[in-house]
Amino acid sequence: MERRFFLGVDLSTQSVTAVAVSLGAGVAGPFSINFDQAYPRYGTRGGVPPSDDPLKVRVNPLLWLEALDDLLGTLQAEGLTRDVAAIGVSAQQHGTVYLTAHAERLLAGLSPTTPLAIGLAEIFSRWECPIWMDASTSAECREITAALGGTAAVARLTGSVATERFAGPQIRKFWKEAPELYARTAHIALISSFVTSVLTGGLAPVDAGDGYGTNLADIRAGDWSGEALDACAPELLTRLPRLVAADRVIGTVAPYLAGRFGFRPDTQVIVGSGDNPCSLVGLGLIGAPDRHAVSLGTSDTYFGYMNGLPEAARSEGHLFGAADGGAMFLVCFKNGSIARERIKDDFGLTWEDVSRILLATPPGNGGRIMLPYVLPEITPRVLEAGVRRYGGLAAEDPAGNVRAVAEAQAMALYLHADWTGRRPERILVTAGGSENPGLLQVLADVFGVEVQTHDVTQSAALGGALRAAHAWLNDHGAVVGWGGLFRSVITPGSGRIIRPAPGASIRFHAPGGLIAAYAACERHVLGRGPDPGEAIRAFRAAFSDG
Ligand code: XUL
């Protein structure tokens, strides 16, 4: 029988990863290239170059092209490329790539013998791409908010309040600071549509999973919003990719991809999307609003599928499109693995040590609390980095700090997901942190529900592959649902289930529980509340043994 693979490629902050799915025969891979290790000449740490200004995070797009080239070469060497029927792309969300008027011609004319980073070196009108970690556009967010009639109006129209890392504010800043370069920019891609442009050899559209994370779209109309574009920069519509509301095939691979890496010329490419919308697919959550997901990657995210768009006014969180044309919510925390790793490294621990400490120490940490803002934070919005400690947490106490960072992150996930509606029956955990049993136990204890992991922790790349399979099969006349497709690849019940420890959740949720104390610490840091000493004392009085 003919072998047929569906390939998922995920270009994330720190690495590029591929998995190949064969229906009924499981998943091959992951194949991954880490940017810091493979390309030291770019000087990146954690995938980003050092910056004097912690609010500015910008990446040279040639790094991504080199990594893509090497990854596709690896897949060819593994004998996988010739049997790929379709490719689905996932990418870190919100980053923008700026292209000249020559981009279309250069993309179409690339020679199979030329490395991507050389053949495409001339397509960029800007050498640095702001990525999701960039928070330098607060002024532009305020201007956009004023132009669109206030915070609630922006959130209702675009799905999010004006948000520093989103394309709209980033493009506005670029236009204000470098109008001559903006004039030379004929196309602005999101990172996902940039990768699919490279694969198809032409300017590719973007999907609503990524496209709604820009402050530029009208999420109810399913297209770019003229009003939002006008609030951002002049003549923007002609520069943006087309926006497509539900997954579909956008073309076949460019001839050079077939020539250089041995793909079949009829290999299809699916519209690209963000890593979180792809993870939603890779975790089997399309159409399943009763389960939510936590991704413990470079960023921590909390997300889930939604039946319809919520109407209530809100000041944080995001709404994006889902692969089936529906909707998803998302809350993002920048200090995910970055803060966990900092605490681990400060005390010279391994991830196994971290897990052991978390499994051996009491939930609630005796009322010792950390706000782990190693970097400026997205949720809640904190522009000045700094780790804050409360309740007598000593900076030199390894166990106290390990538990404090894990509990703080889990409580932040819990608190800031409040607006998303009904609490889930189960939480699926993915990305690197999902391999750490101690972190999983803390999540189960704080949320008070079961958490589940999957065998494939690269849910974004897997989601890309499943999206490719779904679009290809439907394009070939087979009507396939998302649930059935997911079950044909992932064995039901694979991975692990972790239950809340007896008596643990009450320490967080009871009146006087740690979540109330943690919320008081957040308010204090944000300048919105008094010293949290009272709330911490209340916790200690209620749980004196902790
Ligand atoms: C989501 C977000 C991050 C990036 C990381 O809004 O900014 O999760 O997608 O890759």
Coordinates of C-alpha atoms and ligand atoms in Angstrom, one line a residue:
M1 CA 0.0 0.0 0.0
E2 CA 1.2 3.5 -0.8
R3 CA 2.6 5.3 2.3
R4 CA 1.0 8.7 3.0
F5 CA 2.2 11.2 5.5
F6 CA 0.8 14.4 6.7
L7 CA 3.5 16.8 7.9
G8 CA 3.2 19.3 10.7
V9 CA 5.9 22.0 11.0
D10 CA 6.0 24.2 14.1
L11 CA 8.3 27.3 14.1
S12 CA 8.4 28.2 17.7
T13 CA 10.4 30.7 19.8
Q14 CA 13.3 28.4 20.5
S15 CA 13.2 25.7 17.8
V16 CA 11.6 24.4 14.7
T17 CA 9.9 21.0 15.0
A18 CA 8.2 18.6 12.6
V19 CA 6.1 15.5 13.1
A20 CA 4.7 13.2 10.4
V21 CA 1.4 11.5 10.9
S22 CA 0.3 8.4 9.0
L23 CA -3.4 7.6 9.6
G24 CA -3.8 4.4 11.4
A25 CA 0.0 4.0 11.8
G26 CA 0.8 6.7 14.3
V27 CA 3.3 9.6 14.5
A28 CA 6.9 9.8 13.3
G29 CA 9.2 12.2 15.0
P30 CA 9.5 14.7 16.5
F31 CA 12.4 16.1 14.4
S32 CA 13.6 19.3 16.0
I33 CA 16.3 21.9 15.6
N34 CA 17.1 24.2 18.6
F35 CA 18.1 27.7 17.4
D36 CA 20.6 28.5 20.2
Q37 CA 22.5 25.2 19.7
A38 CA 22.4 25.0 15.9
Y39 CA 23.0 28.6 15.0
P40 CA 25.3 30.2 17.6
R41 CA 26.4 32.9 15.1
Y42 CA 23.0 34.6 15.6
G43 CA 23.8 34.9 19.3
T44 CA 20.3 34.0 20.5
R45 CA 19.5 32.9 24.0
G46 CA 16.2 31.1 24.3
G47 CA 15.7 31.8 20.5
V48 CA 16.0 35.6 20.9
P49 CA 19.0 37.9 20.6
P50 CA 20.1 39.9 23.7
S51 CA 18.5 43.4 23.8
D52 CA 19.4 46.5 25.9
D53 CA 15.7 47.2 26.2
P54 CA 13.8 44.3 27.9
L55 CA 10.6 45.5 26.1
K56 CA 12.1 45.0 22.6
V57 CA 12.3 41.5 21.3
R58 CA 13.1 41.1 17.6
V59 CA 14.5 38.2 15.6
N60 CA 16.4 38.1 12.3
P61 CA 14.2 36.2 9.9
L62 CA 17.2 34.6 8.2
L63 CA 17.6 32.4 11.3
W64 CA 14.1 31.0 10.6
L65 CA 14.9 30.4 7.0
E66 CA 18.1 28.5 7.8
A67 CA 16.3 26.4 10.4
L68 CA 13.5 25.6 8.0
D69 CA 16.0 24.6 5.3
D70 CA 17.8 22.3 7.7
L71 CA 14.7 20.8 9.0
L72 CA 13.3 19.9 5.6
G73 CA 16.8 18.5 4.7
T74 CA 16.5 16.3 7.8
L75 CA 13.1 15.0 6.8
Q76 CA 14.4 14.2 3.3
A77 CA 17.3 12.3 4.9
E78 CA 14.8 10.4 7.0
G79 CA 13.1 9.4 3.7
L80 CA 9.9 11.2 4.7
T81 CA 9.4 14.0 2.2
R82 CA 8.4 11.9 -0.9
D83 CA 5.4 10.4 0.8
V84 CA 4.0 13.7 2.2
A85 CA 0.5 14.4 0.9
A86 CA 0.0 17.7 2.7
I87 CA 1.8 20.1 5.1
G88 CA 0.2 22.1 7.9
V89 CA 2.2 25.0 9.4
S90 CA 2.2 26.2 13.0
A91 CA 4.2 29.2 14.2
Q92 CA 4.7 31.3 17.3
Q93 CA 1.8 33.8 17.2
H94 CA 1.7 37.6 16.6
G95 CA 5.2 38.2 15.1
T96 CA 5.3 40.1 11.8
V97 CA 7.6 39.8 8.8
Y98 CA 8.1 42.7 6.5
L99 CA 8.6 42.1 2.8
T100 CA 9.5 44.2 -0.3
A101 CA 7.7 44.4 -3.6
H102 CA 10.2 41.9 -5.0
A103 CA 9.1 39.2 -2.5
E104 CA 6.5 37.7 -4.9
R105 CA 9.0 37.3 -7.7
L106 CA 11.8 36.0 -5.5
L107 CA 9.6 33.5 -3.8
A108 CA 8.3 32.2 -7.1
G109 CA 11.7 32.1 -8.8
L110 CA 13.8 30.4 -6.1
S111 CA 16.2 27.8 -7.4
P112 CA 16.4 24.3 -5.8
T113 CA 20.1 24.5 -5.5
T114 CA 20.1 27.7 -3.4
P115 CA 19.7 27.6 0.4
L116 CA 16.5 29.5 1.4
A117 CA 18.4 32.1 3.5
I118 CA 20.5 33.0 0.4
G119 CA 17.8 32.9 -2.2
L120 CA 15.4 34.9 -0.1
A121 CA 17.9 37.3 1.5
E122 CA 16.5 40.2 -0.6
I123 CA 12.8 39.9 0.2
F124 CA 12.9 41.7 3.6
S125 CA 12.3 45.4 4.0
R126 CA 13.1 45.1 7.7
W127 CA 15.8 43.0 9.2
E128 CA 14.2 42.5 12.6
C129 CA 10.9 40.9 13.2
P130 CA 9.1 41.8 16.4
I131 CA 7.9 38.6 18.0
W132 CA 5.3 37.8 20.7
M133 CA 7.7 38.7 23.5
D134 CA 8.0 42.3 22.4
A135 CA 6.1 44.7 24.7
S136 CA 7.4 48.0 23.4
T137 CA 4.2 49.4 21.9
S138 CA 2.2 50.7 24.9
A139 CA 1.9 54.2 23.3
E140 CA 0.6 52.7 20.1
C141 CA -1.9 50.6 22.1
R142 CA -3.2 53.7 23.8
E143 CA -3.5 55.5 20.4
I144 CA -5.4 52.6 18.8
T145 CA -7.7 52.3 21.8
A146 CA -8.5 56.0 21.7
A147 CA -9.2 55.8 17.9
L148 CA -11.5 52.8 18.2
G149 CA -13.6 54.2 21.1
G150 CA -12.1 52.6 24.2
T151 CA -10.9 49.3 25.7
A152 CA -14.3 47.5 25.6
A153 CA -14.9 48.6 22.0
V154 CA -11.5 47.3 20.8
A155 CA -12.0 44.0 22.6
R156 CA -15.5 43.6 21.1
L157 CA -14.4 44.4 17.6
T158 CA -11.0 42.6 17.4
G159 CA -11.3 39.9 20.1
S160 CA -8.7 41.5 22.3
V161 CA -7.9 44.8 24.0
A162 CA -5.1 46.6 22.2
T163 CA -2.1 44.3 23.0
E164 CA 1.6 45.2 22.8
R165 CA 2.8 42.1 21.0
F166 CA 0.0 42.1 18.4
A167 CA 0.6 43.0 14.7
G168 CA -1.5 46.1 14.8
P169 CA 0.3 48.1 17.4
Q170 CA 3.7 46.7 16.1
I171 CA 3.0 47.9 12.6
R172 CA 1.8 51.2 13.9
K173 CA 5.1 51.7 15.7
F174 CA 7.1 50.7 12.6
W175 CA 5.2 53.2 10.5
K176 CA 5.7 56.0 13.0
E177 CA 9.4 55.3 13.6
A178 CA 10.5 54.4 10.1
P179 CA 8.0 55.8 7.5
E180 CA 10.4 55.3 4.7
L181 CA 10.8 51.6 5.5
Y182 CA 7.1 51.3 5.8
A183 CA 6.7 52.8 2.4
R184 CA 9.2 50.2 1.0
T185 CA 7.2 47.4 2.6
A186 CA 4.8 45.9 0.1
H187 CA 3.6 42.9 2.3
I188 CA 3.4 42.2 6.0
A189 CA 3.1 38.5 6.9
L190 CA 2.5 36.9 10.2
I191 CA 5.1 34.3 10.9
S192 CA 2.7 31.5 10.1
S193 CA 1.8 33.0 6.7
F194 CA 5.5 33.8 6.0
V195 CA 6.4 30.1 6.4
T196 CA 3.5 29.0 4.1
S197 CA 4.6 31.7 1.6
V198 CA 8.1 30.1 1.5
L199 CA 6.5 26.6 1.1
T200 CA 4.2 27.6 -1.7
G201 CA 6.5 30.1 -3.4
G202 CA 3.9 32.9 -3.3
L203 CA 2.2 35.3 -0.9
A204 CA 0.1 33.1 1.3
P205 CA -3.1 33.9 3.3
V206 CA -3.4 33.7 7.1
D207 CA -6.0 31.9 9.1
A208 CA -8.3 33.3 11.7
G209 CA -6.5 31.4 14.5
D210 CA -3.5 33.6 13.9
G211 CA -5.2 36.5 12.0
Y212 CA -7.5 37.5 14.9
G213 CA -4.5 37.9 17.2
T214 CA -3.6 41.2 15.5
N215 CA -6.1 43.8 16.7
L216 CA -6.8 44.3 13.0
A217 CA -9.7 42.0 12.3
D218 CA -13.4 42.2 12.9
I219 CA -13.9 38.8 14.5
R220 CA -17.7 38.8 13.9
A221 CA -17.4 39.6 10.2
G222 CA -14.4 37.2 9.8
D223 CA -12.3 39.7 7.8
W224 CA -9.9 42.6 8.3
S225 CA -11.7 45.6 9.8
G226 CA -11.4 48.9 7.8
E227 CA -11.8 50.9 11.0
A228 CA -9.0 48.9 12.9
L229 CA -6.7 49.2 9.9
D230 CA -7.2 53.0 9.7
A231 CA -6.4 53.2 13.4
C232 CA -3.1 51.5 12.8
A233 CA -1.3 52.8 9.7
P234 CA -2.1 54.1 6.2
E235 CA -2.7 51.8 3.2
L236 CA -2.5 48.7 5.3
L237 CA -5.1 46.5 3.6
T238 CA -3.0 46.1 0.5
R239 CA 0.0 45.0 2.6
L240 CA -1.8 42.3 4.6
P241 CA -2.3 38.7 3.6
R242 CA -5.8 37.5 2.8
L243 CA -7.6 36.3 5.9
V244 CA -9.4 32.9 5.7
A245 CA -11.9 31.9 8.4
A246 CA -11.7 28.1 8.4
D247 CA -9.0 25.7 7.4
R248 CA -8.4 24.9 3.8
V249 CA -5.8 24.0 1.2
I250 CA -4.1 27.1 -0.2
G251 CA -1.9 25.5 -2.9
T252 CA 0.8 23.0 -3.6
V253 CA 4.5 23.1 -2.7
A254 CA 6.7 25.4 -4.9
P255 CA 8.8 23.7 -7.6
Y256 CA 12.0 24.4 -5.7
L257 CA 10.7 22.6 -2.6
A258 CA 10.0 19.5 -4.8
G259 CA 13.5 19.9 -6.4
R260 CA 15.5 20.7 -3.2
F261 CA 13.9 18.3 -0.7
G262 CA 12.1 15.7 -2.8
F263 CA 8.5 16.5 -2.1
R264 CA 6.0 15.4 -4.7
P265 CA 4.9 18.4 -6.8
D266 CA 1.3 17.8 -5.8
T267 CA 2.0 18.0 -2.1
Q268 CA -0.7 20.3 -0.7
V269 CA -0.1 23.2 1.8
I270 CA -2.8 24.1 4.3
V271 CA -3.3 27.7 5.5
G272 CA -0.9 28.4 8.3
S273 CA -1.9 29.1 11.9
G274 CA -0.6 30.0 15.3
D275 CA 0.9 27.5 17.7
N276 CA -2.0 27.8 20.1
P277 CA -4.8 27.3 17.6
C278 CA -2.7 24.3 16.3
S279 CA -2.3 22.9 19.8
L280 CA -6.1 23.1 20.1
V281 CA -6.3 20.6 17.2
G282 CA -3.3 18.6 18.4
L283 CA -5.0 18.0 21.7
G284 CA -8.3 16.9 20.2
L285 CA -10.2 19.9 21.5
I286 CA -12.1 21.1 18.4
G287 CA -15.8 21.0 19.3
A288 CA -14.9 20.0 22.9
P289 CA -15.6 23.0 25.2
D290 CA -15.7 20.9 28.4
R291 CA -12.0 20.3 28.4
H292 CA -9.4 23.1 28.5
A293 CA -5.7 23.1 27.8
V294 CA -2.6 24.4 29.5
S295 CA 0.6 24.7 27.4
L296 CA 3.7 24.9 29.5
G297 CA 6.2 26.1 26.9
T298 CA 8.3 29.2 26.6
S299 CA 5.1 31.0 27.4
D300 CA 2.4 29.4 29.4
T301 CA -1.0 29.5 27.8
Y302 CA -4.5 28.6 28.9
F303 CA -6.9 28.0 26.0
G304 CA -10.0 26.1 24.9
Y305 CA -12.7 25.8 22.3
M306 CA -15.8 28.0 22.6
N307 CA -19.3 27.5 21.3
G308 CA -19.9 31.0 20.0
L309 CA -18.3 34.3 20.9
P310 CA -18.9 35.6 24.5
E311 CA -20.5 39.0 24.7
A312 CA -19.4 40.2 28.2
A313 CA -17.0 43.1 28.3
R314 CA -13.5 42.2 29.5
S315 CA -10.1 43.8 29.9
E316 CA -7.8 40.8 29.3
G317 CA -7.5 37.5 27.4
H318 CA -8.0 36.9 23.7
L319 CA -10.5 35.3 21.2
F320 CA -9.1 33.7 18.1
G321 CA -10.6 31.6 15.3
A322 CA -10.5 27.8 15.5
A323 CA -9.7 25.4 12.7
D324 CA -13.3 24.5 12.1
G325 CA -14.4 28.1 11.6
G326 CA -15.5 28.4 15.3
A327 CA -13.8 30.2 18.1
M328 CA -11.2 29.7 20.9
F329 CA -10.2 31.7 23.9
L330 CA -6.6 32.1 25.1
V331 CA -4.8 33.7 28.0
C332 CA -1.0 34.1 27.7
F333 CA 1.7 34.3 30.4
K334 CA 5.1 35.4 29.2
N335 CA 7.1 34.1 32.2
G336 CA 6.4 30.4 31.6
S337 CA 9.4 28.2 31.3
I338 CA 11.6 31.3 31.5
A339 CA 10.7 31.9 35.2
R340 CA 10.7 28.2 36.1
E341 CA 14.1 27.7 34.5
R342 CA 15.5 30.8 36.2
I343 CA 14.6 29.4 39.7
K344 CA 15.9 26.0 38.8
D345 CA 19.2 27.3 37.6
D346 CA 19.6 29.8 40.5
F347 CA 19.6 26.9 42.9
G348 CA 21.6 24.5 40.6
L349 CA 18.7 22.0 40.4
T350 CA 17.7 19.6 37.6
W351 CA 14.1 19.2 36.4
E352 CA 14.0 16.0 38.4
D353 CA 14.9 17.9 41.5
V354 CA 12.2 20.4 40.8
S355 CA 9.6 17.6 40.4
R356 CA 10.8 15.9 43.6
I357 CA 10.5 19.1 45.6
L358 CA 7.0 19.8 44.3
L359 CA 5.9 16.2 45.2
A360 CA 7.4 16.4 48.7
T361 CA 6.4 19.9 49.9
P362 CA 2.9 20.9 51.2
P363 CA 0.4 22.7 48.9
G364 CA 0.1 26.3 49.9
N365 CA 3.8 26.7 50.7
G366 CA 3.0 27.9 54.3
G367 CA 1.7 31.1 52.8
R368 CA 5.0 32.0 51.0
I369 CA 4.2 33.5 47.6
M370 CA 6.2 34.6 44.6
L371 CA 5.3 36.9 41.7
P372 CA 7.8 35.5 39.2
Y373 CA 8.2 38.4 36.7
V374 CA 11.7 37.5 35.4
L375 CA 10.6 39.3 32.2
P376 CA 7.9 42.0 31.8
E377 CA 4.6 40.0 32.1
I378 CA 1.7 39.9 29.7
T379 CA -0.9 38.6 32.2
P380 CA -1.3 40.6 34.4
R381 CA 0.2 43.4 32.4
V382 CA 3.5 44.2 34.2
L383 CA 6.0 46.3 32.2
E384 CA 8.8 46.4 34.8
A385 CA 10.4 43.0 35.3
G386 CA 11.4 41.8 38.8
V387 CA 10.7 38.8 41.1
R388 CA 8.7 39.8 44.1
R389 CA 8.5 37.6 47.3
Y390 CA 5.8 37.8 50.0
G391 CA 5.0 36.0 53.2
G392 CA 8.6 35.7 54.3
L393 CA 9.7 33.7 51.3
A394 CA 13.5 33.9 51.6
A395 CA 15.5 34.4 48.3
E396 CA 17.9 31.6 49.3
D397 CA 15.3 28.9 50.1
P398 CA 15.4 26.4 47.2
A399 CA 12.3 24.3 48.1
G400 CA 10.2 27.4 49.0
N401 CA 11.1 29.2 45.8
V402 CA 10.5 26.1 43.6
R403 CA 7.0 25.6 45.1
A404 CA 6.3 29.3 45.0
V405 CA 7.0 29.7 41.3
A406 CA 5.0 26.6 40.4
E407 CA 2.0 27.6 42.5
A408 CA 2.1 31.3 41.4
Q409 CA 2.0 30.2 37.8
A410 CA -0.8 27.8 38.3
M411 CA -2.8 30.3 40.4
A412 CA -2.3 33.0 37.7
L413 CA -3.6 30.5 35.1
Y414 CA -6.7 29.8 37.3
L415 CA -7.5 33.4 38.2
H416 CA -7.0 35.0 34.8
A417 CA -9.1 32.3 33.0
D418 CA -12.1 33.3 35.1
W419 CA -13.7 35.3 32.3
T420 CA -13.8 32.3 29.9
G421 CA -16.9 30.8 31.5
R422 CA -17.6 27.4 33.0
R423 CA -14.6 25.7 34.6
P424 CA -13.5 22.6 32.7
E425 CA -14.0 19.0 33.7
R426 CA -10.5 18.2 32.8
I427 CA -7.3 20.0 31.7
L428 CA -5.0 18.7 29.0
V429 CA -1.4 19.7 29.5
T430 CA 1.1 20.0 26.7
A431 CA 4.6 21.3 25.8
G432 CA 7.9 20.8 27.6
G433 CA 6.6 21.4 31.2
S434 CA 4.0 18.6 30.7
E435 CA 6.8 16.1 31.2
N436 CA 7.3 17.2 34.8
P437 CA 5.2 15.2 37.3
G438 CA 5.6 17.8 40.1
L439 CA 4.3 20.6 37.9
L440 CA 1.3 18.5 36.8
Q441 CA 0.5 17.8 40.5
V442 CA 0.5 21.5 41.3
L443 CA -1.8 22.2 38.4
A444 CA -4.2 19.5 39.5
D445 CA -4.2 20.7 43.1
V446 CA -4.7 24.4 42.1
F447 CA -7.5 23.7 39.6
G448 CA -9.1 20.9 41.6
V449 CA -9.6 18.8 38.5
E450 CA -7.8 15.9 36.8
V451 CA -5.1 16.9 34.4
Q452 CA -4.1 14.7 31.5
T453 CA -1.0 14.6 29.3
H454 CA -0.5 13.0 25.9
D455 CA 2.3 10.8 24.6
V456 CA 3.0 13.4 21.9
T457 CA 4.0 16.6 23.8
Q458 CA 4.5 18.6 20.6
S459 CA 0.8 19.3 20.3
A460 CA 1.4 22.4 18.0
A461 CA 3.3 20.4 15.4
L462 CA 0.9 17.5 15.7
G463 CA -2.0 19.9 15.3
G464 CA -0.4 21.1 12.1
A465 CA -0.2 17.6 10.8
L466 CA -3.8 16.9 11.7
R467 CA -5.0 20.1 10.1
A468 CA -3.1 18.9 6.9
A469 CA -4.8 15.5 7.1
H470 CA -8.2 17.1 7.6
A471 CA -8.0 19.5 4.7
W472 CA -6.4 17.0 2.4
L473 CA -9.0 14.3 3.1
N474 CA -11.9 16.7 2.7
D475 CA -10.3 18.1 -0.5
H476 CA -10.2 14.5 -1.8
G477 CA -13.9 13.8 -1.2
A478 CA -13.7 12.0 2.2
V479 CA -15.8 13.8 4.8
V480 CA -13.8 13.5 8.0
G481 CA -14.7 15.0 11.4
W482 CA -12.1 16.4 13.8
G483 CA -12.9 13.9 16.6
G484 CA -12.6 10.8 14.4
L485 CA -9.4 12.0 12.8
F486 CA -7.8 12.7 16.3
R487 CA -8.8 9.2 17.5
S488 CA -7.3 7.6 14.4
V489 CA -3.9 8.9 15.4
I490 CA -3.8 9.2 19.2
T491 CA -4.7 6.1 21.2
P492 CA -7.6 7.1 23.6
G493 CA -6.3 7.1 27.2
S494 CA -2.6 7.5 26.1
G495 CA -0.6 9.7 28.3
R496 CA -1.1 10.1 32.1
I497 CA -3.9 11.3 34.3
I498 CA -3.0 13.1 37.5
R499 CA -5.7 13.7 40.2
P500 CA -5.7 16.4 42.8
A501 CA -4.1 15.2 46.0
P502 CA -6.5 14.6 48.9
G503 CA -7.0 17.8 50.9
A504 CA -4.9 19.9 48.5
S505 CA -7.4 21.9 46.5
I506 CA -9.2 23.2 49.6
R507 CA -6.0 25.0 50.6
F508 CA -6.3 27.1 47.5
H509 CA -10.1 27.6 47.2
A510 CA -11.4 27.7 50.8
P511 CA -12.3 31.2 52.2
G512 CA -8.9 32.4 53.3
G513 CA -7.2 30.1 50.8
L514 CA -4.0 30.8 49.0
I515 CA -5.7 32.0 45.8
A516 CA -7.2 34.9 47.7
A517 CA -3.8 35.7 49.1
Y518 CA -2.1 35.4 45.7
A519 CA -4.7 37.7 44.2
A520 CA -4.0 40.2 46.9
C521 CA -0.2 40.0 46.1
E522 CA -1.0 40.7 42.4
R523 CA -3.2 43.7 43.3
H524 CA -0.4 45.0 45.5
V525 CA 2.2 44.7 42.7
L526 CA -0.1 46.4 40.2
G527 CA -0.6 49.3 42.6
R528 CA -4.3 48.4 43.0
G529 CA -4.4 47.1 46.6
P530 CA -2.9 47.3 50.1
D531 CA -0.1 45.1 51.4
P532 CA -1.3 41.5 51.2
G533 CA -0.1 40.6 54.8
E534 CA -3.7 40.3 56.0
A535 CA -4.7 37.8 53.3
I536 CA -1.5 35.7 54.0
R537 CA -2.2 35.7 57.8
A538 CA -5.8 34.5 57.0
F539 CA -4.3 31.6 55.0
R540 CA -1.9 30.7 57.9
A541 CA -4.8 30.8 60.4
A542 CA -6.9 28.5 58.2
F543 CA -4.1 26.0 57.4
S544 CA -1.8 26.3 60.4
D545 CA 0.0 23.0 59.6
G546 CA 1.0 24.3 56.1
Ligands
XUL1 C1 -0.1 33.7 22.5 C2 1.3 34.0 22.5 C3 2.3 33.0 22.7 C4 3.0 32.6 21.4 C5 4.2 31.7 21.7 O1 -0.9 34.8 22.4 O2 1.7 35.2 22.4 O3 1.8 31.8 23.3 O4 2.1 32.1 20.5 O5 4.6 31.0 20.7

